[in-house]
Coordinates of C-alpha atoms and ligand atoms in Angstrom, one line a residue:
X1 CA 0.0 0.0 0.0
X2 CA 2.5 2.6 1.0
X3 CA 4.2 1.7 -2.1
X4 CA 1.7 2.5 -4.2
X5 CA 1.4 5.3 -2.6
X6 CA 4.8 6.5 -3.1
X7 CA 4.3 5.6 -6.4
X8 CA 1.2 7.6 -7.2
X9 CA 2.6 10.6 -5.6
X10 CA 5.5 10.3 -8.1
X11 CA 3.5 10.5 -11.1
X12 CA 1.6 13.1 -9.5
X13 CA 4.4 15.0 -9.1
X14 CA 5.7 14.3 -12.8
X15 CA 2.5 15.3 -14.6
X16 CA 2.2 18.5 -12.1
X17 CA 5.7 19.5 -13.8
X18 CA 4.7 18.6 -16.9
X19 CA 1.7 21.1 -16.8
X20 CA 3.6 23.7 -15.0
X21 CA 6.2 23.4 -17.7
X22 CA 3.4 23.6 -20.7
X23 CA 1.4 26.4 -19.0
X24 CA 4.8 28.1 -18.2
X25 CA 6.8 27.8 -21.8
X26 CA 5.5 28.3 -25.1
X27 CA 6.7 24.5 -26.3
X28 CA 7.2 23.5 -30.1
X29 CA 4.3 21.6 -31.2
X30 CA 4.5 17.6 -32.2
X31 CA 3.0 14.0 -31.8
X32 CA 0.9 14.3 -27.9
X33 CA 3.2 12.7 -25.6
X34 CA 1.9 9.7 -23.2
X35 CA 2.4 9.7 -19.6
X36 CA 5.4 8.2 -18.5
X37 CA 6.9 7.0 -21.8
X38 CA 6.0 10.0 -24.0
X39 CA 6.3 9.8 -27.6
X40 CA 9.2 6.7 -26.8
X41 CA 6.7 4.0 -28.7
X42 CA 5.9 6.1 -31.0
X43 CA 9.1 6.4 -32.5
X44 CA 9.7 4.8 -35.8
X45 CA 13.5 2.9 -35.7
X46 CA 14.7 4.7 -38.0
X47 CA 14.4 8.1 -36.1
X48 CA 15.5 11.0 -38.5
X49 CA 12.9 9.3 -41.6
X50 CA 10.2 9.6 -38.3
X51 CA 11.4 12.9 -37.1
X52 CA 11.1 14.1 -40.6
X53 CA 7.8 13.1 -41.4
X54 CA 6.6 14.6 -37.9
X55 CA 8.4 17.7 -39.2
X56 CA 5.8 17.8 -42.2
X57 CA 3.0 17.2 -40.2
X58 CA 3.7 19.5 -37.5
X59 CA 6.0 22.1 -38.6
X60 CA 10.2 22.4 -39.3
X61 CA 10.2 22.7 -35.4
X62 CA 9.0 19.8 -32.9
X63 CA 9.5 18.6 -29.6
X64 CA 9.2 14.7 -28.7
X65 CA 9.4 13.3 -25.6
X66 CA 11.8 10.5 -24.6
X67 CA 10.4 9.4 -21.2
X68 CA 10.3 12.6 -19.5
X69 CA 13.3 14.5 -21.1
X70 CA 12.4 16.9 -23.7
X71 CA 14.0 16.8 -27.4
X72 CA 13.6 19.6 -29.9
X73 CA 13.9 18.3 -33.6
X74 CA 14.5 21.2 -36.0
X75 CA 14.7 20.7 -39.9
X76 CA 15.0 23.7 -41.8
X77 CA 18.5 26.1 -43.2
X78 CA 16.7 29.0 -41.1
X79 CA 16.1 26.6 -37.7
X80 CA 19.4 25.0 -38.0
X81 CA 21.4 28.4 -38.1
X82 CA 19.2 29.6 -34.9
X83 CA 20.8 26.3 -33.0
X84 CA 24.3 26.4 -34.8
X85 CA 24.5 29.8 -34.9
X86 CA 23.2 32.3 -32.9
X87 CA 21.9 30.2 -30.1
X88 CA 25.3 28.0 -30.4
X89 CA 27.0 28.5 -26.4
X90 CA 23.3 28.2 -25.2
X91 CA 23.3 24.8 -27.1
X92 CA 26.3 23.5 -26.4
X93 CA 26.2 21.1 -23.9
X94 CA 26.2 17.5 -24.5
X95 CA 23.0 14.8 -22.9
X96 CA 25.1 11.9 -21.9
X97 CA 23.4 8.7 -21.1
X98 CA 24.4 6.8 -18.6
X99 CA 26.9 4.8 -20.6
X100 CA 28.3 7.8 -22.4
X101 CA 28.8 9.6 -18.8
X102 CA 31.0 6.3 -17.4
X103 CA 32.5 5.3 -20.5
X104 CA 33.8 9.4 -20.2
X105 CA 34.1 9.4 -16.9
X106 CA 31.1 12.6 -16.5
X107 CA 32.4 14.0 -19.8
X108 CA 36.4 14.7 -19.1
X109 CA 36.9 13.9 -23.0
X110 CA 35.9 15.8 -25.6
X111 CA 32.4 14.3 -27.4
X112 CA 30.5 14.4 -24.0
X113 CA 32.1 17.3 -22.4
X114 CA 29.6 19.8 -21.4
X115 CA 30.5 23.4 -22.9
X116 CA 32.6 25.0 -20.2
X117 CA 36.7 25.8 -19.1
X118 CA 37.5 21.9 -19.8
X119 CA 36.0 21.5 -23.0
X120 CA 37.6 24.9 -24.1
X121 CA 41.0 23.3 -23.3
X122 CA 40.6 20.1 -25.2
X123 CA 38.7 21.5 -28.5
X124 CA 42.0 24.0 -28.5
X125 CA 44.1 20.7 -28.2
X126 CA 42.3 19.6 -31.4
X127 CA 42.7 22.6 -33.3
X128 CA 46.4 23.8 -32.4
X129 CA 47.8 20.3 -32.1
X130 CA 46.0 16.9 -33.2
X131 CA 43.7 18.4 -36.7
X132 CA 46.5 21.1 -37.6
X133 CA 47.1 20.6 -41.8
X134 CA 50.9 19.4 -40.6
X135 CA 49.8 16.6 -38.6
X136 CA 47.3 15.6 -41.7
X137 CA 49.8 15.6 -44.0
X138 CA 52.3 14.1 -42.0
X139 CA 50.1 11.3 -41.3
X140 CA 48.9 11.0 -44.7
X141 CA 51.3 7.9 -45.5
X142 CA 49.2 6.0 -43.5
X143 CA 46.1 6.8 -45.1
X144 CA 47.9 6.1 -48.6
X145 CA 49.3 3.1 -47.1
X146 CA 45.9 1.5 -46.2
X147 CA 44.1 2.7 -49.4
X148 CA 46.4 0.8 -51.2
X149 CA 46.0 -2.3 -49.3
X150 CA 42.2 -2.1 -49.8
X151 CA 43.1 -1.8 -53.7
X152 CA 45.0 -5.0 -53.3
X153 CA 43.0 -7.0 -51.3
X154 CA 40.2 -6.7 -54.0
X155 CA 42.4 -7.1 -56.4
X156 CA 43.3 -10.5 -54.7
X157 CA 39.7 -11.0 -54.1
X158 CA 38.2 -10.5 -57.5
X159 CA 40.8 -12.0 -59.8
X160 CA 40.3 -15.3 -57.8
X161 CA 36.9 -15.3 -58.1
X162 CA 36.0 -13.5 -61.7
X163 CA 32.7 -11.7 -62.0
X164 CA 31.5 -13.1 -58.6
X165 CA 30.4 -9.9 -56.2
X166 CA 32.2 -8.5 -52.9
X167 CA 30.5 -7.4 -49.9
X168 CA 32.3 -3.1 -50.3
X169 CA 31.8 -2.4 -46.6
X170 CA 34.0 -5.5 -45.9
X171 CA 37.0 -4.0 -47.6
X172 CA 36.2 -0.2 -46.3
X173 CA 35.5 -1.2 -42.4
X174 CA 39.2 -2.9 -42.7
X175 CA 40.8 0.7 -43.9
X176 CA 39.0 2.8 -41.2
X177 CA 40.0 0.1 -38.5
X178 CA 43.7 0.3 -39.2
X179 CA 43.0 3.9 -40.3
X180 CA 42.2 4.8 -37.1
X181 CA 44.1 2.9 -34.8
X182 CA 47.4 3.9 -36.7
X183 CA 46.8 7.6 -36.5
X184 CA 45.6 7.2 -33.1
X185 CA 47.6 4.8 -31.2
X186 CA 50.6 4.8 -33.3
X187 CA 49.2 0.4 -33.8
X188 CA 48.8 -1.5 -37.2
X189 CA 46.9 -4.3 -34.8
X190 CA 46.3 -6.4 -38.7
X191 CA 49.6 -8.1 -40.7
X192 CA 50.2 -8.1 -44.1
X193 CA 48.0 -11.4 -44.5
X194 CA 45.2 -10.2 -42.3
X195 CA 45.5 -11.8 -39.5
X196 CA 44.9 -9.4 -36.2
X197 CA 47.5 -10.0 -33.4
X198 CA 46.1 -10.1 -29.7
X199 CA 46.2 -6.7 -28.8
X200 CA 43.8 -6.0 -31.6
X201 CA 41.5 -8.7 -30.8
X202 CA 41.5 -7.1 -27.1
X203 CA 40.7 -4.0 -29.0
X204 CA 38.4 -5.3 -31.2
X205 CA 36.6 -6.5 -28.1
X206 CA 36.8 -3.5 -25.9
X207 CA 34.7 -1.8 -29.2
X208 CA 32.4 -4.3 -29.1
X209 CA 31.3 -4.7 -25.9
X210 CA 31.1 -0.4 -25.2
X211 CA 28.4 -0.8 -28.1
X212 CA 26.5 -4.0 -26.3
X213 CA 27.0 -2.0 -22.7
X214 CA 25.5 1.2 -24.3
X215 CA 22.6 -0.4 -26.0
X216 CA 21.4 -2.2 -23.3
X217 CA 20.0 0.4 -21.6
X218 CA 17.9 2.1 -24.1
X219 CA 14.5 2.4 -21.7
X220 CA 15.6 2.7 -18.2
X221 CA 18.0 5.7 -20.2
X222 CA 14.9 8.4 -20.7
X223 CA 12.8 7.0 -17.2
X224 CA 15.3 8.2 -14.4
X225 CA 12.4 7.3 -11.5
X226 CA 12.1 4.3 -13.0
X227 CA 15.6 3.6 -13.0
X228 CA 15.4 1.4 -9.8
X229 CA 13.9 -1.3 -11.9
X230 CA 16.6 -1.2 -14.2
X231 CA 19.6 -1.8 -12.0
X232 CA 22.7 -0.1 -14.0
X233 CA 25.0 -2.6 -14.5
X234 CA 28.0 -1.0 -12.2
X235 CA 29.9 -4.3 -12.0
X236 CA 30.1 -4.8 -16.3
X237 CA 31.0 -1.2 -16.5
X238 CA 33.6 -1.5 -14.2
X239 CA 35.5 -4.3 -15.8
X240 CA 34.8 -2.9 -19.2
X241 CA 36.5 0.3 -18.1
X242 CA 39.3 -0.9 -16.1
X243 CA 39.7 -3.1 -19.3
X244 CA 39.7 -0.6 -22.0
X245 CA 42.1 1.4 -19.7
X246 CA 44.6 -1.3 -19.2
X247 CA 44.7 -1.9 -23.0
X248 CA 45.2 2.3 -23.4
X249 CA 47.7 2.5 -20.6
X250 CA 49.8 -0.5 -22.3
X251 CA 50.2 1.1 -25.6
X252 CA 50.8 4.5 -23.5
X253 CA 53.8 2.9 -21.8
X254 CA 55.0 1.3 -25.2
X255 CA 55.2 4.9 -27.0
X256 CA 56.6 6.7 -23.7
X257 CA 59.3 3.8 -24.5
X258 CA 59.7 4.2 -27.9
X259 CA 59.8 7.9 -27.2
X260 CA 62.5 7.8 -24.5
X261 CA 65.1 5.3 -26.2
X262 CA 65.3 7.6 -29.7
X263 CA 65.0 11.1 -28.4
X264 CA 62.2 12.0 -30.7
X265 CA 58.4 11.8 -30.7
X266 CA 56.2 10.5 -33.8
X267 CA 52.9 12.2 -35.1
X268 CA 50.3 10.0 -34.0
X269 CA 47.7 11.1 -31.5
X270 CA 49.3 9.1 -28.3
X271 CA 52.3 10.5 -29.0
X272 CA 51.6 13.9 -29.1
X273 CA 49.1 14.2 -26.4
X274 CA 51.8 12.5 -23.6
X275 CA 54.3 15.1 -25.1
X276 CA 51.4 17.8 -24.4
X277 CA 49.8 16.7 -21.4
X278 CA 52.0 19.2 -19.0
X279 CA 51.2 22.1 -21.5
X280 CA 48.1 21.4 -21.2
X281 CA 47.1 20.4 -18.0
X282 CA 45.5 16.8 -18.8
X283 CA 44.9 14.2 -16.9
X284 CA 45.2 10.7 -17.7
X285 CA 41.3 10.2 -18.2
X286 CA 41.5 13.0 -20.7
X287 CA 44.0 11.4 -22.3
X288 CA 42.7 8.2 -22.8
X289 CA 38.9 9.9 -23.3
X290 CA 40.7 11.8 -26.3
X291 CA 42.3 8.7 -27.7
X292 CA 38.8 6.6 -27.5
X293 CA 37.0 9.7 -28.7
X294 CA 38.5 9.5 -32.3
X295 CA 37.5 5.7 -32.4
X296 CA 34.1 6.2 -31.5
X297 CA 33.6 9.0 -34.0
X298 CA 36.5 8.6 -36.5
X299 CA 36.2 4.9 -37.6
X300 CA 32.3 4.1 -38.9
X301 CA 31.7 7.5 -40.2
X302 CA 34.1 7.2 -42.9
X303 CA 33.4 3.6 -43.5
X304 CA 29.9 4.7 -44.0
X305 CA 29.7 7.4 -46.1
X306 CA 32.3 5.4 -48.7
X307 CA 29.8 2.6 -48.5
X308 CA 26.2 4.6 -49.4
X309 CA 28.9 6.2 -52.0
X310 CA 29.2 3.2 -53.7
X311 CA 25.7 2.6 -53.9
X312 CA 25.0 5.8 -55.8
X313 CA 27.9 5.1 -57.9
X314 CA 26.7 1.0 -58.4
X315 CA 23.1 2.7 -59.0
X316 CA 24.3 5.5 -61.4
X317 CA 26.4 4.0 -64.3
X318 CA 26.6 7.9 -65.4
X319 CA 28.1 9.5 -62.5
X320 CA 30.6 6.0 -62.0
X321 CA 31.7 6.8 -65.6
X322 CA 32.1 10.0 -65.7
X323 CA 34.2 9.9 -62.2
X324 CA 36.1 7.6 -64.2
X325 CA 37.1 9.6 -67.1
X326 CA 38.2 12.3 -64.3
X327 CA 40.5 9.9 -63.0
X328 CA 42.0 8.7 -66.3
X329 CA 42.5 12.3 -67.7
X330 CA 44.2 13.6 -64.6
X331 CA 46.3 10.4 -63.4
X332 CA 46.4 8.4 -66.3
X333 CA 47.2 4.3 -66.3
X334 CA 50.7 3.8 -65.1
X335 CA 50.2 5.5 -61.2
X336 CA 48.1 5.6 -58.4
X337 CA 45.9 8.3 -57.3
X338 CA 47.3 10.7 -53.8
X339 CA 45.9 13.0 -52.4
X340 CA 47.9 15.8 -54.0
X341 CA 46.0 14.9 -57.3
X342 CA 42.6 16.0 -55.1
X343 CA 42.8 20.0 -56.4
X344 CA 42.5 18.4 -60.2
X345 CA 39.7 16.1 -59.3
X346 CA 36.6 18.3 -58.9
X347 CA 34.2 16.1 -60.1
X348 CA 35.6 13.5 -57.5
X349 CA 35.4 15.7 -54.7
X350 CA 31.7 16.6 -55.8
X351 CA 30.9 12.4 -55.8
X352 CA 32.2 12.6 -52.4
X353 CA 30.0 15.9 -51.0
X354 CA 26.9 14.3 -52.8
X355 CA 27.1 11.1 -51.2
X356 CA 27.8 12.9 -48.0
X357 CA 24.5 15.4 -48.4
X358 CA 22.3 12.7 -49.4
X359 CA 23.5 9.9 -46.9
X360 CA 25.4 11.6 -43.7
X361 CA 26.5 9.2 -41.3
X362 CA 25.1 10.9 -38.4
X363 CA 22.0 12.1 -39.8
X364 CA 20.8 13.8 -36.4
X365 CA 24.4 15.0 -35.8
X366 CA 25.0 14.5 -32.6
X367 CA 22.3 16.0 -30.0
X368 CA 22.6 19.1 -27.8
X369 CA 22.1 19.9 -24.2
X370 CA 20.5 23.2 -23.7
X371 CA 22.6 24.9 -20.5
X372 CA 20.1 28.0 -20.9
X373 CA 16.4 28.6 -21.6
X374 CA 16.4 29.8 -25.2
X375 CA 14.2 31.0 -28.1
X376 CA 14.5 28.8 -31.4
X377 CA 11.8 29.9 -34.4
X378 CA 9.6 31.7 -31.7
X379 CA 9.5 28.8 -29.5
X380 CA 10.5 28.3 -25.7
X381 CA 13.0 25.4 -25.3
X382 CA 14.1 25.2 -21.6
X383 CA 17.9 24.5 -20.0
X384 CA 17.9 20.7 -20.4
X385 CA 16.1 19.8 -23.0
X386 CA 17.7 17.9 -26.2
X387 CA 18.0 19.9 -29.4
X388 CA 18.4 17.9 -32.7
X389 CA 19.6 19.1 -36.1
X390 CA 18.2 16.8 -38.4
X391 CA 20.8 17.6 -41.1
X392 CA 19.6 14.6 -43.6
X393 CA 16.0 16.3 -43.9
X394 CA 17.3 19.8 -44.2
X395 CA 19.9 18.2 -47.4
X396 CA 17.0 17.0 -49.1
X397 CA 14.1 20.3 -48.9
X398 CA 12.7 20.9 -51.9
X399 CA 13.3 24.4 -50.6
X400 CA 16.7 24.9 -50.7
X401 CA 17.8 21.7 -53.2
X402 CA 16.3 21.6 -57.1
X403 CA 15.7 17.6 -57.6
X404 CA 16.9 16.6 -53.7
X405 CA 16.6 12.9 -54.4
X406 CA 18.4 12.8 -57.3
X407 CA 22.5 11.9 -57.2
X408 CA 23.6 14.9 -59.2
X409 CA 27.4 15.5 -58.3
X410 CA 27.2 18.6 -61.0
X411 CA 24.9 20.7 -58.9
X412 CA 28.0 21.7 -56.8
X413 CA 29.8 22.9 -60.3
X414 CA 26.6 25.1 -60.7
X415 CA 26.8 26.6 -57.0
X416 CA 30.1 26.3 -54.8
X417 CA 28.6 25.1 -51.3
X418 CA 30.8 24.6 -48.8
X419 CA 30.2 21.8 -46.0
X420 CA 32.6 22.1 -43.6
X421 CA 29.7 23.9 -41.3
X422 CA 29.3 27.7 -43.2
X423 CA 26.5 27.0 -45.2
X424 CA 23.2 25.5 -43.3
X425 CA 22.1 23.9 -46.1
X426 CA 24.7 21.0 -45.4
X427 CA 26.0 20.0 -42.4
X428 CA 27.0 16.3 -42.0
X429 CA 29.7 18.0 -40.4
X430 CA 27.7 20.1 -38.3
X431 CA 28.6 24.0 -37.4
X432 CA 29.8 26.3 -35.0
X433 CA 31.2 25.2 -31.8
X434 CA 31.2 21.8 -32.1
X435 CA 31.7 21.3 -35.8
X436 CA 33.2 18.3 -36.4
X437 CA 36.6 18.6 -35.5
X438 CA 37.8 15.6 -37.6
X439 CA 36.1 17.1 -40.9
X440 CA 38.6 17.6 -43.1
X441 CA 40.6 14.4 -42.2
X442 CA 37.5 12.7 -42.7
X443 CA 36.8 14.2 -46.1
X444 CA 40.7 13.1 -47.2
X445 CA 40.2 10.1 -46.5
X446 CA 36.8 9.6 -48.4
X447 CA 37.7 11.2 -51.1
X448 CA 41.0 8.9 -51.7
X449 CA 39.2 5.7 -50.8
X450 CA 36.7 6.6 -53.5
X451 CA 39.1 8.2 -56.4
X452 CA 41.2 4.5 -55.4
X453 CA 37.7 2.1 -55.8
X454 CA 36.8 3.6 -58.8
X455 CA 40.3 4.8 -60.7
X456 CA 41.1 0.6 -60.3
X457 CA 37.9 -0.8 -60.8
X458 CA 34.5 -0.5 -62.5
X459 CA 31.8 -1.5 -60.5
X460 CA 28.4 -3.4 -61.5
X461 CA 25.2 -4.9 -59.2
X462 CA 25.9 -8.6 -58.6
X463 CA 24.2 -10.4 -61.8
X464 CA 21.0 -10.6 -60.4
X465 CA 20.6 -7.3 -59.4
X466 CA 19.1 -4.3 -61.2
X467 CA 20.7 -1.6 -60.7
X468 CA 16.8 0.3 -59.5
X469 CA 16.5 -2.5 -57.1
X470 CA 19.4 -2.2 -54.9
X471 CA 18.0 -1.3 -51.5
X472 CA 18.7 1.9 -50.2
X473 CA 16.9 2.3 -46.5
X474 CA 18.7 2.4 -43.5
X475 CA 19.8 0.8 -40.3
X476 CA 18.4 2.3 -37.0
X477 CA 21.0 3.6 -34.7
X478 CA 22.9 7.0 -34.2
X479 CA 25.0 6.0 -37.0
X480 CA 23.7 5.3 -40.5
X481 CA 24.9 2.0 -41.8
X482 CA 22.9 0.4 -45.0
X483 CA 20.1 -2.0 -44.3
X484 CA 21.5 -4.3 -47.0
X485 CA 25.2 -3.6 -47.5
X486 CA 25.6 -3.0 -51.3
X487 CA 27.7 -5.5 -53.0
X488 CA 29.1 -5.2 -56.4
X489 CA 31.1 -7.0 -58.9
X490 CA 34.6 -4.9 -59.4
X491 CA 36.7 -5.6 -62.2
X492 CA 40.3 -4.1 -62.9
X493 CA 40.7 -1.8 -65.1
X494 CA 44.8 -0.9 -64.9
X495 CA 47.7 -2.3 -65.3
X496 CA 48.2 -5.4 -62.5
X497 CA 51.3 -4.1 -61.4
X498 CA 49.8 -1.2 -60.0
X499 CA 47.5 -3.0 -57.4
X500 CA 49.7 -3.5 -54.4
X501 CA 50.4 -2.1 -51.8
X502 CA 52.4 1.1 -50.9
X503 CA 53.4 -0.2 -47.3
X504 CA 54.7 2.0 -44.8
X505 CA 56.2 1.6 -41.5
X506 CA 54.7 4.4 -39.0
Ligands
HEM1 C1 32.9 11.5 -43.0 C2 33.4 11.5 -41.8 C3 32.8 12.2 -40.6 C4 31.6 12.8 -40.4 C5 30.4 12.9 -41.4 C6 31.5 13.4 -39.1 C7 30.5 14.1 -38.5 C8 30.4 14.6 -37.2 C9 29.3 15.2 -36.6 C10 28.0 15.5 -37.3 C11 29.6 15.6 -35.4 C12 28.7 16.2 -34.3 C13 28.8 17.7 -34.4 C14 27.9 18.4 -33.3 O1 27.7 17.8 -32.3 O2 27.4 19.4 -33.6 C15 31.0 15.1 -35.2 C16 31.7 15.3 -34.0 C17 33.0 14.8 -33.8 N1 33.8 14.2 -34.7 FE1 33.3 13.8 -36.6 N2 32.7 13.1 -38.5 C18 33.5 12.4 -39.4 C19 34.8 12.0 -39.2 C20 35.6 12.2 -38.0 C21 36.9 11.8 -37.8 C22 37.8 11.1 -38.9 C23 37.3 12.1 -36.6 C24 38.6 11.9 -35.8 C25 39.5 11.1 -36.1 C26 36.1 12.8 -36.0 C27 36.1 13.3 -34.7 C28 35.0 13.9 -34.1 C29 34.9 14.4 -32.7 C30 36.1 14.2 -31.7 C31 33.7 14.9 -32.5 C32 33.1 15.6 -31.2 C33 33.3 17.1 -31.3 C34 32.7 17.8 -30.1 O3 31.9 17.2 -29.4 O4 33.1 18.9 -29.9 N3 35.1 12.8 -36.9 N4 31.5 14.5 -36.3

């Protein structure tokens, strides 16, 4: 009895605050929440198709409710410029679930720092140190080293088994995994014949079970009363993290090492922020925050947007060609693409922005916390709600875009739009304050996994396959994987000696 009377007065007090918040703020308008859950159940999986159709329903501005936290979803240029823009400190703060706050230990990384001193620090170690266009370029022979490898290991692939079809996101995922964990932790974890040594598989499974510990706790997430009957699983969480750190510090201690016996320190990530941390001030959970930080948001992003790339260009014999003829007429058949040829390969670099404006890999960005009540399109949204950008809607309004569906690389030769977070009409990037700090290495990458697939191979649908039926609809989730991944058939189309690998030891 006395605990259904605790639990009345609970909801009492809920729906109390509910209606005080209602009467008090002028909310957006959107699907009528249910007690408790809110609009939770109401939510189709894939949330930014669902958010967008709410959007034409009830207007480029909407508020749904996840249990009892308020999100704003806004999908118009004009909307996303109030959030990015003029409302940006306001809207700066991060929501961090209860995974995201242990796995960042409350935020002392960058992604789910909160918008404050600590966060000012860290973005500035991006910007002067880690993203500067030295470190890029001096890293870039790992990138060229791991394009090439994905060249060969096709090659391999589809000369042993003619005409048969490959499954693209196979070959991609493998370049963004040793992508990442070169430039980051100074570690090819894969040798030359693809086998992964044990600290990889230790890394491997440190990935995969943060992604099983952060789904787990989708509903108890949005309910915190209700939290009680979801006891947080301290103990996993624990291990995971004393795991993931052990792994971290071994590799630290390797480097510190490697650094102490020959007097000099390399470029990667782990290297330069334990030759920074006393500039800086940073502690070793910031450190290793940092370091996890650029797996979490460097390694399927790039995977992805190659892969819905490929689709287009599988689906659009046109585009693939012309890309082609690009490729031949600038870099010819007896050498490899680099990136240096990138400033001669418009048409290439418009394939890439395309893909990226039809298919971004975070399509919602990532949300906002807001540390202030603010006004957004003559709406109230108060200091703790969730703003949203849905920045895959806003890429595809008839408004702003002539023919949005259609994959139409030429449309940037007719207007120069930039989207590295300038021009609200595209923003998988996002804007202002936390723009994407790893844009431009993101967008190197891309572009030279792309000019590589396609200036070595042309690509068709496996046989059966029309090229109008290859599925294009998405996977749920805060990143945008294909439902189906695309596979195609490559076949060669230079000379064989140019399909190995440029290997590089750094
Ligand atoms: C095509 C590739 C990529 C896309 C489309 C992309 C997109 C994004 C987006 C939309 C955000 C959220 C912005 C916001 O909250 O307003 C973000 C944040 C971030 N990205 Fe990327 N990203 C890509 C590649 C990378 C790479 C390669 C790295 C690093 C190696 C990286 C590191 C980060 C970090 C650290 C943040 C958090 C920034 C913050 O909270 O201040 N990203 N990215």
């Amino acid at each position: 009895m006395a605990l259904l009377l605790v639990f009345a007065s609970i909801i009492f007090i809920i729906l109390a605050y509910k209606l005080y918040q209602r009467l008090r703020f002028k909310l957006p308008p959107g699907p009528r929440p249910w007690p408790i859950v809110g609009n939770l159940y109401d939510i189709k999986p894939v949330r930014f198709r669902c958010f967008a159709e709410w959007a034409q329903a009830y207007g480029p501005i909407i508020s749904v409710w996840f249990g009892s936290t308020m999100n704003v979803i806004v999908s118009n240029t004009e909307l996303a410029k109030q959030v990015l823009k003029e409302n940006d400190q306001q809207l700066a703060d991060r929501h961090r679930s209860r995974s995201a706050a242990k796995f960042s230990r409350d935020g002392q990384d960058l992604i789910w720092a909160d918008y404050g001193p600590h966060y000012v620090k860290v973005r500035k170690v991006c910007t002067l140190e880690l993203f500067t266009p030295r470190r890029l370029e001096a890293l870039r022979p790992i990138r060229e080293d791991e394009v090439t490898a994905m060249v060969e290991s096709i090659f391999k692939d589809c000369t042993q088994n003619e005409g048969k079809s490959v499954v693209v996101k196979k070959y991609l995922g493998a370049v963004a995994f040793n992508n990442i964990t070169r430039l980051a932790f100074g570690k090819r974890f894969e040798n030359s014949v693809g086998v992964i040594d044990e600290q990889g598989q230790e890394f491997k499974a440190v990935v995969s079970n943060g992604l099983k510990l952060g789904a787990s706790l989708a509903m108890a997430e949005h309910i915190p009363w209700l939290r009680w009957m979801f006891p947080l699983e301290e103990e996993a969480f624990a291990k995971h993290g004393a795991r993931r750190d052990r792994l971290t510090r071994a590799i630290m201690e390797e480097h510190t090492l490697a650094r102490e016996k020959s007097g000099s320190a390399k470029q990667h990530f782990v290297d330069a922020l334990l030759t920074l941390q006393e500039k800086y001030d940073l502690s070793e959970d910031t450190i290793i925050g940092l370091l996890w930080d650029m797996i979490t948001a460097g390694m399927d992003t790039t995977a992805i947007t190659v892969e819905w790339a490929m689709a287009e260009l599988i689906k659009n014999p046109r585009v693939q060609q012309k890309a082609q003829e690009e490729l031949d007429r600038v870099i010819g058949s007896e050498r490899v693409l680099t990136e240096s040829d990138f400033s001669n390969l418009p048409y290439l670099q418009s394939v890439a922005k395309e893909s990226l404006r039809l298919h971004p890999p975070t399509p919602l960005m990532l949300p906002h916390r807001a540390n202030a009540n603010v006004k957004i399109g003559g709406y109230d949204i108060p200091k703790g709600s969730n703003v949203h950008v849905n920045v895959w809607a806003i890429a595809r309004d008839p408004a702003v875009w002539k023919d949005p569906l259609e994959f139409r690389p030429e449309r940037f030769f007719e207007e120069d739009i930039d989207m590295k977070g300038h021009d609200y009409r595209l923003l998988p990037f996002g804007a202002g304050r936390r723009v994407c700090p790893g844009a431009q290495l993101g967008i190197n990458l891309v572009t030279s996994m792309l000019g590589h697939l396609l200036h070595h191979f042309t690509w068709t649908p496996p046989e059966s396959v029309k090229p109008e039926d290859i599925d294009m609809s998405e996977n749920p989730g805060l990143v945008t994987y294909m439902r189906t991944p695309i596979q195609g058939v490559p076949i060669p189309r230079l000379p064989s000696q140019l399909y190995k690998r440029v290997a590089v030891d750094m």
